[in-house]
Amino acid sequence: MKFLYASRFDFLRTSRTIKATKMSTEDEERAVRMGKFERCPTHYGRRLHDGVHGVNVFTVPEMKGRRRLITEPHLNSVIRKEELPQLRSPGRLERRQGLRYAKYMLQIDFEAFYDAIPLPEETRDKFVFHTSPEYYLRLKTLPTGARWSVAVGQ
């Protein structure tokens, strides 16, 4: 999938500044422990280097007191919709008719598939954010808010 390769994002221009995330320290530490984020090996200062892109990171409340992590890359704004892979999902009736002669059927819910798809090492600098001026992080897994994430997951 071309959206997992760093070369796909070469020569794209996004904002050179990174907004600090509003995540709590607890949410941040949990995400690092779960393998979603890692510390950047490079310190970027106030402006990002060419070839490095920012990501907005925040959480939204869910039921039962949990918080859902959202990672929305700045690259969303520079990738045209025409470049995104077309998705085709059969409708409910089509799925049922396709299974009408099946003896068995298994349905799987891939609720957290974004976390199961790792970003290659060379692609991680395309998704950088910070929680304080001296502490930069980058994504290790597929961004949940990227326009192309659903296509990569399928």
Short mmCIF file of N, CA and C in Angstrom, two decimals:
data_model
loop_
_atom_site.label_atom_id
_atom_site.label_comp_id
_atom_site.label_asym_id
_atom_site.label_seq_id
_atom_site.Cartn_x
_atom_site.Cartn_y
_atom_site.Cartn_z
N MET A 1 0.84 -1.18 0.00
CA MET A 1 0.00 0.00 0.00
C MET A 1 0.88 1.23 0.00
N LYS A 2 0.70 2.09 -0.96
CA LYS A 2 1.59 3.24 -1.14
C LYS A 2 1.56 4.23 0.03
N PHE A 3 0.51 4.25 0.82
CA PHE A 3 0.42 5.21 1.92
C PHE A 3 1.22 4.78 3.14
N LEU A 4 1.86 3.62 3.09
CA LEU A 4 2.73 3.20 4.18
C LEU A 4 4.19 3.51 3.89
N TYR A 5 4.49 4.00 2.70
CA TYR A 5 5.88 4.29 2.32
C TYR A 5 6.17 5.78 2.45
N ALA A 6 7.31 6.09 3.03
CA ALA A 6 7.69 7.50 3.24
C ALA A 6 7.77 8.26 1.93
N SER A 7 8.18 7.60 0.86
CA SER A 7 8.32 8.28 -0.44
C SER A 7 6.99 8.84 -0.94
N ARG A 8 5.87 8.28 -0.50
CA ARG A 8 4.55 8.78 -0.91
C ARG A 8 4.34 10.22 -0.45
N PHE A 9 4.97 10.59 0.65
CA PHE A 9 4.77 11.91 1.24
C PHE A 9 5.90 12.90 0.93
N ASP A 10 6.89 12.45 0.16
CA ASP A 10 7.98 13.35 -0.22
C ASP A 10 7.44 14.49 -1.08
N PHE A 11 8.02 15.64 -0.93
CA PHE A 11 7.71 16.84 -1.71
C PHE A 11 6.33 17.43 -1.39
N LEU A 12 5.64 16.92 -0.40
CA LEU A 12 4.39 17.54 0.04
C LEU A 12 4.72 18.60 1.09
N ARG A 13 3.98 19.68 1.09
CA ARG A 13 4.22 20.77 2.03
C ARG A 13 3.03 20.91 2.98
N THR A 14 3.34 20.86 4.25
CA THR A 14 2.32 21.12 5.28
C THR A 14 2.89 22.18 6.21
N SER A 15 2.13 22.54 7.21
CA SER A 15 2.57 23.55 8.17
C SER A 15 3.89 23.11 8.81
N ARG A 16 4.79 24.04 8.99
CA ARG A 16 6.10 23.75 9.59
C ARG A 16 6.05 23.86 11.11
N THR A 17 4.95 24.29 11.67
CA THR A 17 4.84 24.41 13.12
C THR A 17 3.97 23.28 13.66
N ILE A 18 4.24 22.91 14.88
CA ILE A 18 3.48 21.83 15.52
C ILE A 18 2.73 22.41 16.70
N LYS A 19 1.45 22.13 16.76
CA LYS A 19 0.68 22.52 17.93
C LYS A 19 0.90 21.48 19.02
N ALA A 20 0.98 21.95 20.25
CA ALA A 20 1.10 21.02 21.37
C ALA A 20 -0.23 20.30 21.55
N THR A 21 -0.16 19.04 21.88
CA THR A 21 -1.37 18.27 22.10
C THR A 21 -1.98 18.62 23.45
N LYS A 22 -3.25 18.42 23.56
CA LYS A 22 -3.95 18.69 24.82
C LYS A 22 -4.19 17.39 25.60
N MET A 23 -3.50 16.34 25.21
CA MET A 23 -3.67 15.05 25.89
C MET A 23 -3.16 15.14 27.33
N SER A 24 -3.79 14.39 28.18
CA SER A 24 -3.30 14.32 29.55
C SER A 24 -2.03 13.47 29.57
N THR A 25 -1.20 13.67 30.58
CA THR A 25 0.03 12.89 30.72
C THR A 25 -0.31 11.41 30.85
N GLU A 26 -1.39 11.12 31.54
CA GLU A 26 -1.81 9.73 31.73
C GLU A 26 -2.16 9.07 30.38
N ASP A 27 -2.93 9.77 29.54
CA ASP A 27 -3.28 9.24 28.22
C ASP A 27 -2.03 9.05 27.36
N GLU A 28 -1.13 10.01 27.43
CA GLU A 28 0.11 9.93 26.65
C GLU A 28 0.96 8.73 27.08
N GLU A 29 1.15 8.56 28.39
CA GLU A 29 1.95 7.44 28.89
C GLU A 29 1.32 6.10 28.52
N ARG A 30 0.00 6.02 28.58
CA ARG A 30 -0.70 4.78 28.21
C ARG A 30 -0.47 4.46 26.73
N ALA A 31 -0.54 5.47 25.87
CA ALA A 31 -0.33 5.26 24.43
C ALA A 31 1.11 4.82 24.14
N VAL A 32 2.08 5.37 24.86
CA VAL A 32 3.48 4.94 24.68
C VAL A 32 3.63 3.49 25.12
N ARG A 33 3.06 3.14 26.28
CA ARG A 33 3.13 1.75 26.77
C ARG A 33 2.48 0.77 25.80
N MET A 34 1.38 1.20 25.16
CA MET A 34 0.66 0.33 24.23
C MET A 34 1.31 0.26 22.85
N GLY A 35 2.38 1.03 22.65
CA GLY A 35 3.10 0.97 21.38
C GLY A 35 2.52 1.85 20.28
N LYS A 36 1.70 2.83 20.63
CA LYS A 36 1.13 3.73 19.62
C LYS A 36 2.06 4.89 19.29
N PHE A 37 2.83 5.36 20.28
CA PHE A 37 3.75 6.47 20.11
C PHE A 37 5.14 6.04 20.53
N GLU A 38 6.14 6.83 20.09
CA GLU A 38 7.51 6.68 20.58
C GLU A 38 8.16 8.06 20.56
N ARG A 39 9.21 8.20 21.35
CA ARG A 39 9.95 9.47 21.35
C ARG A 39 10.68 9.63 20.03
N CYS A 40 10.72 10.87 19.54
CA CYS A 40 11.46 11.16 18.31
C CYS A 40 12.96 11.12 18.61
N PRO A 41 13.74 10.54 17.72
CA PRO A 41 15.19 10.54 17.93
C PRO A 41 15.81 11.92 17.68
N THR A 42 15.07 12.84 17.06
CA THR A 42 15.55 14.18 16.72
C THR A 42 14.71 15.21 17.46
N HIS A 43 15.36 16.29 17.89
CA HIS A 43 14.63 17.42 18.47
C HIS A 43 14.41 18.44 17.37
N TYR A 44 13.18 18.92 17.21
CA TYR A 44 12.84 19.79 16.09
C TYR A 44 12.78 21.27 16.42
N GLY A 45 12.82 21.63 17.67
CA GLY A 45 12.70 23.05 18.01
C GLY A 45 11.29 23.54 17.74
N ARG A 46 11.17 24.78 17.30
CA ARG A 46 9.85 25.36 17.08
C ARG A 46 9.29 25.06 15.69
N ARG A 47 10.16 24.73 14.73
CA ARG A 47 9.70 24.48 13.36
C ARG A 47 10.18 23.10 12.91
N LEU A 48 9.34 22.44 12.14
CA LEU A 48 9.70 21.12 11.62
C LEU A 48 10.67 21.24 10.45
N HIS A 49 11.51 20.25 10.30
CA HIS A 49 12.42 20.18 9.16
C HIS A 49 11.61 19.77 7.92
N ASP A 50 12.17 20.02 6.74
CA ASP A 50 11.53 19.54 5.51
C ASP A 50 11.44 18.02 5.56
N GLY A 51 10.35 17.48 5.08
CA GLY A 51 10.15 16.04 5.08
C GLY A 51 9.52 15.50 6.34
N VAL A 52 9.35 16.36 7.34
CA VAL A 52 8.71 15.97 8.60
C VAL A 52 7.36 16.67 8.64
N HIS A 53 6.32 15.95 9.03
CA HIS A 53 4.97 16.52 9.04
C HIS A 53 4.34 16.33 10.41
N GLY A 54 3.49 17.26 10.77
CA GLY A 54 2.84 17.23 12.07
C GLY A 54 1.55 16.41 12.06
N VAL A 55 1.07 16.15 13.24
CA VAL A 55 -0.19 15.44 13.41
C VAL A 55 -0.90 16.04 14.62
N ASN A 56 -2.20 16.26 14.51
CA ASN A 56 -2.99 16.71 15.66
C ASN A 56 -3.39 15.47 16.44
N VAL A 57 -3.16 15.49 17.73
CA VAL A 57 -3.47 14.35 18.59
C VAL A 57 -4.38 14.82 19.71
N PHE A 58 -5.49 14.13 19.89
CA PHE A 58 -6.41 14.48 20.96
C PHE A 58 -7.25 13.25 21.31
N THR A 59 -7.95 13.33 22.41
CA THR A 59 -8.84 12.24 22.81
C THR A 59 -10.27 12.78 22.89
N VAL A 60 -11.21 11.89 22.66
CA VAL A 60 -12.62 12.24 22.80
C VAL A 60 -13.25 11.23 23.75
N PRO A 61 -14.20 11.67 24.57
CA PRO A 61 -14.82 10.75 25.52
C PRO A 61 -15.69 9.71 24.82
N GLU A 62 -15.66 8.51 25.38
CA GLU A 62 -16.52 7.42 24.93
C GLU A 62 -17.42 7.02 26.09
N MET A 63 -18.24 6.05 25.82
CA MET A 63 -19.09 5.53 26.89
C MET A 63 -18.22 4.79 27.91
N LYS A 64 -18.74 4.62 29.09
CA LYS A 64 -18.08 3.91 30.18
C LYS A 64 -16.79 4.57 30.64
N GLY A 65 -16.68 5.90 30.45
CA GLY A 65 -15.54 6.63 30.98
C GLY A 65 -14.24 6.51 30.19
N ARG A 66 -14.23 5.76 29.11
CA ARG A 66 -13.01 5.62 28.32
C ARG A 66 -12.82 6.83 27.42
N ARG A 67 -11.61 6.95 26.86
CA ARG A 67 -11.32 8.03 25.94
C ARG A 67 -10.74 7.43 24.67
N ARG A 68 -11.24 7.86 23.51
CA ARG A 68 -10.75 7.37 22.22
C ARG A 68 -9.67 8.32 21.71
N LEU A 69 -8.54 7.75 21.32
CA LEU A 69 -7.43 8.52 20.79
C LEU A 69 -7.65 8.81 19.31
N ILE A 70 -7.53 10.06 18.91
CA ILE A 70 -7.65 10.47 17.51
C ILE A 70 -6.32 11.08 17.09
N THR A 71 -5.79 10.63 15.97
CA THR A 71 -4.55 11.18 15.42
C THR A 71 -4.85 11.63 13.99
N GLU A 72 -4.87 12.94 13.79
CA GLU A 72 -5.26 13.52 12.50
C GLU A 72 -4.04 14.19 11.86
N PRO A 73 -3.47 13.58 10.81
CA PRO A 73 -2.26 14.14 10.21
C PRO A 73 -2.52 15.40 9.40
N HIS A 74 -1.55 16.32 9.42
CA HIS A 74 -1.62 17.51 8.58
C HIS A 74 -1.63 17.14 7.10
N LEU A 75 -1.13 15.95 6.77
CA LEU A 75 -1.09 15.50 5.38
C LEU A 75 -2.49 15.36 4.78
N ASN A 76 -3.52 15.23 5.61
CA ASN A 76 -4.90 15.15 5.08
C ASN A 76 -5.22 16.33 4.18
N SER A 77 -4.68 17.50 4.51
CA SER A 77 -5.04 18.71 3.77
C SER A 77 -4.35 18.82 2.42
N VAL A 78 -3.31 18.04 2.16
CA VAL A 78 -2.58 18.17 0.89
C VAL A 78 -2.72 16.96 -0.02
N ILE A 79 -3.40 15.93 0.43
CA ILE A 79 -3.63 14.75 -0.42
C ILE A 79 -5.02 14.86 -1.01
N ARG A 80 -5.08 14.88 -2.33
CA ARG A 80 -6.35 15.04 -3.03
C ARG A 80 -7.20 13.77 -2.91
N LYS A 81 -8.51 13.97 -2.86
CA LYS A 81 -9.44 12.83 -2.76
C LYS A 81 -9.29 11.87 -3.92
N GLU A 82 -8.95 12.40 -5.11
CA GLU A 82 -8.81 11.54 -6.29
C GLU A 82 -7.65 10.55 -6.14
N GLU A 83 -6.69 10.87 -5.28
CA GLU A 83 -5.54 9.99 -5.07
C GLU A 83 -5.84 8.85 -4.11
N LEU A 84 -6.91 8.97 -3.36
CA LEU A 84 -7.24 7.94 -2.37
C LEU A 84 -7.82 6.71 -3.06
N PRO A 85 -7.49 5.53 -2.55
CA PRO A 85 -8.05 4.31 -3.13
C PRO A 85 -9.57 4.29 -2.97
N GLN A 86 -10.26 3.78 -3.97
CA GLN A 86 -11.71 3.65 -3.90
C GLN A 86 -12.06 2.40 -3.10
N LEU A 87 -12.99 2.55 -2.20
CA LEU A 87 -13.43 1.42 -1.38
C LEU A 87 -14.77 0.94 -1.88
N ARG A 88 -14.92 -0.36 -1.87
CA ARG A 88 -16.20 -0.93 -2.22
C ARG A 88 -16.56 -1.97 -1.17
N SER A 89 -17.62 -1.71 -0.51
CA SER A 89 -18.08 -2.63 0.51
C SER A 89 -19.45 -3.14 0.10
N PRO A 90 -19.62 -4.46 0.03
CA PRO A 90 -20.94 -4.98 -0.36
C PRO A 90 -21.99 -4.59 0.68
N GLY A 91 -23.17 -4.34 0.21
CA GLY A 91 -24.28 -4.01 1.10
C GLY A 91 -24.72 -5.22 1.91
N ARG A 92 -25.58 -4.98 2.85
CA ARG A 92 -26.04 -6.05 3.74
C ARG A 92 -26.75 -7.16 2.96
N LEU A 93 -27.63 -6.80 2.03
CA LEU A 93 -28.35 -7.80 1.24
C LEU A 93 -27.39 -8.61 0.38
N GLU A 94 -26.43 -7.95 -0.25
CA GLU A 94 -25.45 -8.65 -1.08
C GLU A 94 -24.62 -9.63 -0.26
N ARG A 95 -24.23 -9.22 0.95
CA ARG A 95 -23.48 -10.14 1.83
C ARG A 95 -24.32 -11.35 2.20
N ARG A 96 -25.57 -11.12 2.56
CA ARG A 96 -26.45 -12.23 2.95
C ARG A 96 -26.69 -13.20 1.80
N GLN A 97 -26.91 -12.66 0.61
CA GLN A 97 -27.14 -13.53 -0.54
C GLN A 97 -25.88 -14.32 -0.88
N GLY A 98 -24.74 -13.71 -0.71
CA GLY A 98 -23.49 -14.42 -0.97
C GLY A 98 -23.24 -15.55 0.02
N LEU A 99 -23.84 -15.47 1.18
CA LEU A 99 -23.64 -16.49 2.22
C LEU A 99 -24.82 -17.46 2.34
N ARG A 100 -25.82 -17.34 1.50
CA ARG A 100 -27.04 -18.13 1.69
C ARG A 100 -26.81 -19.63 1.61
N TYR A 101 -25.81 -20.09 0.87
CA TYR A 101 -25.55 -21.53 0.77
C TYR A 101 -24.40 -21.96 1.68
N ALA A 102 -23.86 -21.05 2.43
CA ALA A 102 -22.74 -21.38 3.31
C ALA A 102 -23.23 -22.17 4.51
N LYS A 103 -22.43 -23.13 4.89
CA LYS A 103 -22.79 -23.93 6.06
C LYS A 103 -22.41 -23.17 7.35
N TYR A 104 -21.28 -22.48 7.30
CA TYR A 104 -20.81 -21.72 8.46
C TYR A 104 -20.44 -20.31 8.02
N MET A 105 -20.48 -19.40 8.99
CA MET A 105 -20.10 -18.03 8.71
C MET A 105 -19.47 -17.45 9.97
N LEU A 106 -18.43 -16.65 9.80
CA LEU A 106 -17.75 -16.00 10.91
C LEU A 106 -17.71 -14.51 10.63
N GLN A 107 -18.17 -13.73 11.56
CA GLN A 107 -18.12 -12.27 11.42
C GLN A 107 -17.14 -11.73 12.44
N ILE A 108 -16.22 -10.89 11.96
CA ILE A 108 -15.18 -10.33 12.82
C ILE A 108 -15.31 -8.81 12.80
N ASP A 109 -15.21 -8.20 13.97
CA ASP A 109 -15.25 -6.74 14.08
C ASP A 109 -13.82 -6.24 14.30
N PHE A 110 -13.30 -5.52 13.33
CA PHE A 110 -11.95 -4.99 13.42
C PHE A 110 -11.98 -3.58 14.01
N GLU A 111 -12.47 -3.46 15.21
CA GLU A 111 -12.65 -2.15 15.84
C GLU A 111 -11.34 -1.39 15.98
N ALA A 112 -10.28 -2.05 16.39
CA ALA A 112 -9.01 -1.37 16.66
C ALA A 112 -7.95 -1.73 15.62
N PHE A 113 -8.34 -1.89 14.36
CA PHE A 113 -7.35 -2.33 13.37
C PHE A 113 -6.26 -1.29 13.14
N TYR A 114 -6.53 -0.01 13.39
CA TYR A 114 -5.50 1.01 13.21
C TYR A 114 -4.27 0.71 14.08
N ASP A 115 -4.52 0.26 15.29
CA ASP A 115 -3.43 -0.03 16.22
C ASP A 115 -2.66 -1.29 15.84
N ALA A 116 -3.23 -2.12 14.99
CA ALA A 116 -2.58 -3.37 14.60
C ALA A 116 -1.69 -3.20 13.37
N ILE A 117 -1.75 -2.06 12.71
CA ILE A 117 -0.97 -1.84 11.49
C ILE A 117 0.18 -0.90 11.83
N PRO A 118 1.40 -1.44 11.94
CA PRO A 118 2.54 -0.59 12.30
C PRO A 118 3.00 0.27 11.13
N LEU A 119 3.49 1.45 11.44
CA LEU A 119 4.11 2.31 10.43
C LEU A 119 5.58 1.90 10.29
N PRO A 120 6.08 1.78 9.08
CA PRO A 120 7.51 1.49 8.92
C PRO A 120 8.35 2.61 9.55
N GLU A 121 9.52 2.26 10.03
CA GLU A 121 10.42 3.21 10.69
C GLU A 121 10.62 4.49 9.87
N GLU A 122 10.82 4.35 8.57
CA GLU A 122 11.11 5.52 7.73
C GLU A 122 9.89 6.41 7.49
N THR A 123 8.70 5.95 7.83
CA THR A 123 7.47 6.73 7.63
C THR A 123 7.07 7.49 8.89
N ARG A 124 7.60 7.13 10.02
CA ARG A 124 7.14 7.70 11.30
C ARG A 124 7.37 9.20 11.44
N ASP A 125 8.39 9.74 10.79
CA ASP A 125 8.63 11.19 10.88
C ASP A 125 7.60 12.00 10.12
N LYS A 126 6.69 11.35 9.45
CA LYS A 126 5.61 12.07 8.76
C LYS A 126 4.46 12.38 9.72
N PHE A 127 4.58 11.89 10.97
CA PHE A 127 3.50 12.02 11.95
C PHE A 127 4.08 12.38 13.33
N VAL A 128 4.46 13.64 13.50
CA VAL A 128 5.16 14.11 14.70
C VAL A 128 4.28 15.09 15.46
N PHE A 129 4.36 15.06 16.78
CA PHE A 129 3.66 16.03 17.63
C PHE A 129 4.45 16.21 18.91
N HIS A 130 4.06 17.18 19.72
CA HIS A 130 4.75 17.36 21.00
C HIS A 130 3.75 17.67 22.10
N THR A 131 4.19 17.32 23.30
CA THR A 131 3.37 17.56 24.48
C THR A 131 3.95 18.70 25.30
N SER A 132 5.22 18.96 25.15
CA SER A 132 5.89 20.10 25.76
C SER A 132 7.01 20.51 24.80
N PRO A 133 7.56 21.73 24.92
CA PRO A 133 8.56 22.18 23.94
C PRO A 133 9.77 21.26 23.78
N GLU A 134 10.12 20.51 24.80
CA GLU A 134 11.32 19.68 24.69
C GLU A 134 11.01 18.19 24.47
N TYR A 135 9.75 17.84 24.32
CA TYR A 135 9.38 16.43 24.30
C TYR A 135 8.56 16.14 23.04
N TYR A 136 9.20 15.57 22.02
CA TYR A 136 8.53 15.26 20.75
C TYR A 136 8.25 13.77 20.65
N LEU A 137 7.09 13.46 20.11
CA LEU A 137 6.68 12.07 19.90
C LEU A 137 6.31 11.88 18.45
N ARG A 138 6.27 10.62 18.00
CA ARG A 138 5.79 10.30 16.66
C ARG A 138 4.97 9.03 16.72
N LEU A 139 4.10 8.87 15.76
CA LEU A 139 3.22 7.70 15.73
C LEU A 139 3.99 6.45 15.32
N LYS A 140 3.61 5.32 15.90
CA LYS A 140 4.16 4.03 15.51
C LYS A 140 3.13 3.19 14.77
N THR A 141 1.87 3.60 14.84
CA THR A 141 0.80 2.85 14.18
C THR A 141 0.02 3.77 13.24
N LEU A 142 -0.79 3.18 12.41
CA LEU A 142 -1.57 3.90 11.41
C LEU A 142 -2.39 5.02 12.07
N PRO A 143 -2.36 6.24 11.53
CA PRO A 143 -3.14 7.33 12.12
C PRO A 143 -4.64 7.08 12.00
N THR A 144 -5.36 7.25 13.08
CA THR A 144 -6.81 6.99 13.06
C THR A 144 -7.57 8.00 12.23
N GLY A 145 -7.07 9.22 12.13
CA GLY A 145 -7.80 10.26 11.41
C GLY A 145 -7.31 10.51 9.99
N ALA A 146 -6.44 9.66 9.48
CA ALA A 146 -5.94 9.84 8.11
C ALA A 146 -7.00 9.40 7.10
N ARG A 147 -7.14 10.17 6.03
CA ARG A 147 -8.15 9.86 5.01
C ARG A 147 -7.92 8.48 4.39
N TRP A 148 -6.70 8.02 4.35
CA TRP A 148 -6.37 6.77 3.67
C TRP A 148 -6.34 5.57 4.61
N SER A 149 -6.53 5.75 5.91
CA SER A 149 -6.39 4.65 6.86
C SER A 149 -7.40 3.53 6.64
N VAL A 150 -8.62 3.85 6.29
CA VAL A 150 -9.63 2.81 6.06
C VAL A 150 -9.21 1.95 4.87
N ALA A 151 -8.71 2.58 3.81
CA ALA A 151 -8.28 1.84 2.62
C ALA A 151 -7.10 0.93 2.95
N VAL A 152 -6.17 1.41 3.75
CA VAL A 152 -5.02 0.59 4.15
C VAL A 152 -5.51 -0.60 4.97
N GLY A 153 -6.45 -0.36 5.86
CA GLY A 153 -6.99 -1.43 6.70
C GLY A 153 -7.73 -2.50 5.90
N GLN A 154 -8.40 -2.09 4.83
CA GLN A 154 -9.12 -3.07 4.02
C GLN A 154 -8.16 -3.83 3.16
#
